[in-house]
């Protein structure tokens, strides 16, 4: 249905936005270049999404929240616990993951190198430090999401997405592949994985915002990456 297609497209957009931001953190404040393999075609198409991401702005919000906001500090600490590492291991060992990696490599993007970056981010230790900034923040996990993601960014990403689908065969085929249903278990694993659900339960028990944590897991992962790289 049209509604399902729109929802799926939105999910891809959020996923692409998160991946773009994760990658943008990997080489400090320099532009990150996606790891190419073979033709490099898909890497070149996705690079444009990375180049749109306002890494400086998100970095400043991340540093201020990490300095001042207890809920945000707790949530990022949960990103590196043993249950979260076990969740990543489960993802990596799934047949859907292997299929996706194979597709990415065949189309010019080194997905294995990207996933290694993800694991390195999870392993990194957080350092809480005082930050002197005049930036005003809303506070809490939901506040971080609201502060760090602007309507303009989402609009720009959506426009680029639609333009790529219309003009790039490589990108259009990539979207078709993601929407094919082959990776549904992979993309919905946060709802079904025992380890991830234990993390949510622990957050809820501590009266932290477990719903925002779940809905914005990728964005909080970006925050974790930024906190690691730019301390």
CSV table of C-alpha atoms in Angstrom, one decimal:
chain,number,residue,atom,x,y,z
A,1,UNK,CA,0.0,0.0,0.0
A,2,UNK,CA,1.0,3.6,-0.4
A,3,UNK,CA,1.0,4.2,3.4
A,4,UNK,CA,3.3,1.2,3.9
A,5,UNK,CA,5.6,2.4,1.1
A,6,UNK,CA,5.8,5.9,2.7
A,7,UNK,CA,6.6,4.4,6.1
A,8,UNK,CA,9.3,2.1,4.6
A,9,UNK,CA,10.8,5.1,2.7
A,10,UNK,CA,10.9,7.1,6.0
A,11,UNK,CA,12.6,4.2,7.8
A,12,UNK,CA,15.2,4.1,5.0
A,13,UNK,CA,15.7,7.8,5.3
A,14,UNK,CA,16.3,7.6,9.1
A,15,UNK,CA,18.6,4.7,8.6
A,16,UNK,CA,20.5,6.5,5.8
A,17,UNK,CA,20.7,9.6,7.9
A,18,UNK,CA,22.1,7.7,10.9
A,19,UNK,CA,24.7,5.8,8.8
A,20,UNK,CA,25.8,9.0,7.2
A,21,UNK,CA,26.3,10.7,10.5
A,22,UNK,CA,28.1,7.7,12.0
A,23,UNK,CA,30.6,7.8,9.1
A,24,UNK,CA,31.0,11.6,9.4
A,25,UNK,CA,32.4,11.1,12.9
A,26,UNK,CA,35.1,8.7,11.9
A,27,UNK,CA,37.8,11.2,11.0
A,28,UNK,CA,37.3,14.0,13.5
A,29,UNK,CA,36.0,17.1,11.8
A,30,UNK,CA,37.3,16.3,8.3
A,31,UNK,CA,34.9,15.0,5.7
A,32,UNK,CA,34.6,11.3,5.8
A,33,UNK,CA,35.0,9.4,2.6
A,34,UNK,CA,33.0,6.1,2.3
A,35,UNK,CA,35.2,3.0,1.8
A,36,UNK,CA,35.0,2.0,-1.8
A,37,UNK,CA,35.5,-1.4,-3.3
A,38,UNK,CA,35.3,-2.5,-6.9
A,39,UNK,CA,33.4,0.1,-8.9
A,40,UNK,CA,32.8,2.3,-5.9
A,41,UNK,CA,29.4,3.3,-7.5
A,42,UNK,CA,27.2,2.9,-4.4
A,43,UNK,CA,29.8,4.6,-2.2
A,44,UNK,CA,29.8,7.6,-4.4
A,45,UNK,CA,26.0,7.9,-4.4
A,46,UNK,CA,25.8,7.7,-0.6
A,47,UNK,CA,28.6,10.1,-0.1
A,48,UNK,CA,26.3,13.0,-0.9
A,49,UNK,CA,24.2,12.2,2.1
A,50,UNK,CA,27.2,12.3,4.4
A,51,UNK,CA,28.2,15.6,2.9
A,52,UNK,CA,24.9,17.1,3.9
A,53,UNK,CA,25.2,16.2,7.6
A,54,UNK,CA,25.9,19.3,9.9
A,55,UNK,CA,28.5,17.5,12.0
A,56,UNK,CA,29.7,20.7,13.8
A,57,UNK,CA,26.2,21.5,15.1
A,58,UNK,CA,25.4,18.0,16.3
A,59,UNK,CA,28.8,17.8,17.9
A,60,UNK,CA,28.3,20.9,19.9
A,61,UNK,CA,24.9,19.7,21.2
A,62,UNK,CA,26.4,16.3,22.0
A,63,UNK,CA,29.2,17.8,24.1
A,64,UNK,CA,26.8,20.1,26.0
A,65,UNK,CA,24.3,17.3,26.7
A,66,UNK,CA,27.1,15.0,27.8
A,67,UNK,CA,28.4,17.7,30.2
A,68,UNK,CA,25.0,18.7,31.7
A,69,UNK,CA,22.3,16.1,31.2
A,70,UNK,CA,22.2,13.0,33.5
A,71,UNK,CA,19.6,11.1,31.4
A,72,UNK,CA,21.7,11.6,28.3
A,73,UNK,CA,24.9,10.4,30.1
A,74,UNK,CA,23.1,7.3,31.4
A,75,UNK,CA,21.8,6.4,27.9
A,76,UNK,CA,25.2,6.7,26.3
A,77,UNK,CA,26.7,4.5,29.0
A,78,UNK,CA,24.1,1.9,28.1
A,79,UNK,CA,25.3,2.0,24.5
A,80,UNK,CA,28.5,0.3,25.6
A,81,UNK,CA,27.3,-2.4,28.0
A,82,UNK,CA,27.6,-6.2,27.4
A,83,UNK,CA,24.0,-6.6,26.3
A,84,UNK,CA,24.5,-4.1,23.5
A,85,UNK,CA,27.7,-5.8,22.4
A,86,UNK,CA,25.9,-9.1,22.3
A,87,UNK,CA,23.1,-7.5,20.3
A,88,UNK,CA,25.7,-6.4,17.7
A,89,UNK,CA,27.2,-9.9,17.6
A,90,UNK,CA,23.7,-11.3,16.9
A,91,UNK,CA,23.2,-8.9,14.1
A,92,UNK,CA,26.6,-9.7,12.6
A,93,UNK,CA,25.9,-13.5,12.7
A,94,UNK,CA,22.5,-13.2,11.0
A,95,UNK,CA,22.0,-14.5,7.4
A,96,UNK,CA,20.4,-11.2,6.5
A,97,UNK,CA,23.5,-9.3,7.5
A,98,UNK,CA,25.7,-11.5,5.3
A,99,UNK,CA,23.3,-11.0,2.4
A,100,UNK,CA,23.3,-7.2,2.9
A,101,UNK,CA,27.1,-7.1,3.1
A,102,UNK,CA,27.4,-9.1,-0.1
A,103,UNK,CA,25.0,-6.7,-1.9
A,104,UNK,CA,27.0,-3.6,-0.7
A,105,UNK,CA,30.3,-5.1,-1.7
A,106,UNK,CA,29.0,-6.1,-5.2
A,107,UNK,CA,27.8,-2.5,-5.7
A,108,UNK,CA,31.0,-0.7,-4.6
A,109,UNK,CA,30.6,-0.1,-0.9
A,110,UNK,CA,32.8,-1.8,1.7
A,111,UNK,CA,30.1,-2.6,4.3
A,112,UNK,CA,32.5,-4.7,6.4
A,113,UNK,CA,34.7,-1.7,7.0
A,114,UNK,CA,31.6,0.3,8.1
A,115,UNK,CA,30.5,-2.3,10.5
A,116,UNK,CA,34.0,-2.4,12.0
A,117,UNK,CA,33.6,1.3,12.6
A,118,UNK,CA,30.3,0.6,14.4
A,119,UNK,CA,32.0,-1.9,16.7
A,120,UNK,CA,34.9,0.5,17.5
A,121,UNK,CA,32.3,3.1,18.5
A,122,UNK,CA,30.6,0.7,20.9
A,123,UNK,CA,33.9,-0.2,22.5
A,124,UNK,CA,35.0,3.5,23.2
A,125,UNK,CA,34.9,4.8,26.7
A,126,UNK,CA,33.0,8.0,27.6
A,127,UNK,CA,34.7,10.8,29.3
A,128,UNK,CA,32.4,13.4,31.0
A,129,UNK,CA,33.9,16.8,31.1
A,130,UNK,CA,32.7,20.4,31.8
A,131,UNK,CA,31.9,22.3,28.6
A,132,UNK,CA,31.7,26.1,28.6
A,133,UNK,CA,29.0,26.9,26.1
A,134,UNK,CA,26.1,29.4,25.8
A,135,UNK,CA,24.1,26.8,23.9
A,136,UNK,CA,20.6,26.4,25.4
A,137,UNK,CA,19.3,22.8,25.5
A,138,UNK,CA,15.8,21.3,26.1
A,139,UNK,CA,17.2,18.4,28.2
A,140,UNK,CA,16.6,14.7,28.4
A,141,UNK,CA,16.8,12.2,25.5
A,142,UNK,CA,13.8,13.6,23.8
A,143,UNK,CA,15.3,17.0,24.1
A,144,UNK,CA,18.5,15.9,22.5
A,145,UNK,CA,16.6,14.4,19.5
A,146,UNK,CA,14.7,17.7,19.1
A,147,UNK,CA,17.8,19.8,19.4
A,148,UNK,CA,20.1,17.7,17.2
A,149,UNK,CA,17.8,17.0,14.2
A,150,UNK,CA,16.4,20.1,12.5
A,151,UNK,CA,13.5,20.2,10.1
A,152,UNK,CA,15.8,21.7,7.4
A,153,UNK,CA,18.2,18.7,7.6
A,154,UNK,CA,15.3,16.2,7.3
A,155,UNK,CA,13.9,18.2,4.3
A,156,UNK,CA,17.3,18.4,2.6
A,157,UNK,CA,17.8,14.6,3.1
A,158,UNK,CA,14.4,13.9,1.8
A,159,UNK,CA,14.9,16.1,-1.3
A,160,UNK,CA,18.3,14.4,-2.0
A,161,UNK,CA,16.7,11.0,-1.5
A,162,UNK,CA,14.0,11.7,-4.1
A,163,UNK,CA,16.4,13.2,-6.5
A,164,UNK,CA,18.7,10.2,-6.3
A,165,UNK,CA,15.8,7.8,-6.9
A,166,UNK,CA,14.8,9.8,-10.0
A,167,UNK,CA,18.3,10.2,-11.5
A,168,UNK,CA,20.6,7.3,-10.2
A,169,UNK,CA,20.1,3.7,-11.3
A,170,UNK,CA,22.5,2.5,-8.7
A,171,UNK,CA,20.7,4.3,-5.9
A,172,UNK,CA,17.3,3.3,-7.1
A,173,UNK,CA,18.3,-0.3,-7.2
A,174,UNK,CA,19.7,0.1,-3.7
A,175,UNK,CA,16.4,1.4,-2.4
A,176,UNK,CA,14.5,-1.4,-4.2
A,177,UNK,CA,16.9,-4.0,-2.6
A,178,UNK,CA,16.3,-2.5,0.9
A,179,UNK,CA,12.5,-2.5,0.4
A,180,UNK,CA,12.5,-6.0,-1.0
A,181,UNK,CA,11.7,-7.6,2.4
A,182,UNK,CA,15.0,-9.6,2.5
A,183,UNK,CA,16.2,-7.5,5.4
A,184,UNK,CA,13.0,-7.0,7.5
A,185,UNK,CA,14.4,-9.2,10.3
A,186,UNK,CA,17.6,-7.2,10.4
A,187,UNK,CA,15.9,-3.8,10.5
A,188,UNK,CA,13.3,-4.9,13.1
A,189,UNK,CA,15.9,-6.7,15.3
A,190,UNK,CA,15.7,-4.1,18.0
A,191,UNK,CA,12.1,-5.2,18.6
A,192,UNK,CA,12.9,-8.9,18.8
A,193,UNK,CA,16.4,-9.4,20.0
A,194,UNK,CA,16.7,-10.6,23.6
A,195,UNK,CA,19.8,-8.5,24.4
A,196,UNK,CA,18.4,-5.3,23.1
A,197,UNK,CA,15.1,-5.8,25.0
A,198,UNK,CA,17.1,-6.3,28.2
A,199,UNK,CA,18.7,-2.9,27.7
A,200,UNK,CA,15.3,-1.3,27.2
A,201,UNK,CA,14.0,-3.1,30.4
A,202,UNK,CA,17.0,-1.8,32.4
A,203,UNK,CA,16.4,1.8,31.1
A,204,UNK,CA,12.7,1.5,32.0
A,205,UNK,CA,13.6,0.2,35.5
A,206,UNK,CA,15.8,3.2,36.1
A,207,UNK,CA,13.0,5.5,34.9
A,208,UNK,CA,14.9,6.6,31.9
A,209,UNK,CA,13.2,7.4,28.6
A,210,UNK,CA,13.4,3.9,27.1
A,211,UNK,CA,10.9,4.7,24.3
A,212,UNK,CA,12.9,7.6,22.9
A,213,UNK,CA,16.1,5.5,23.3
A,214,UNK,CA,14.5,2.8,21.1
A,215,UNK,CA,13.0,5.1,18.5
A,216,UNK,CA,16.2,7.0,18.1
A,217,UNK,CA,18.8,4.3,18.7
A,218,UNK,CA,20.7,5.3,15.6
A,219,UNK,CA,20.9,8.9,16.5
A,220,UNK,CA,22.1,8.1,20.0
A,221,UNK,CA,24.7,5.8,18.4
A,222,UNK,CA,25.9,8.9,16.5
A,223,UNK,CA,26.1,10.8,19.7
A,224,UNK,CA,28.2,8.0,21.2
A,225,UNK,CA,30.6,8.1,18.2
A,226,UNK,CA,30.9,11.9,18.5
A,227,UNK,CA,31.6,11.7,22.2
A,228,UNK,CA,34.3,9.1,21.6
A,229,UNK,CA,36.1,10.8,18.7
A,230,UNK,CA,35.9,14.4,19.8
A,231,UNK,CA,36.7,14.2,23.5
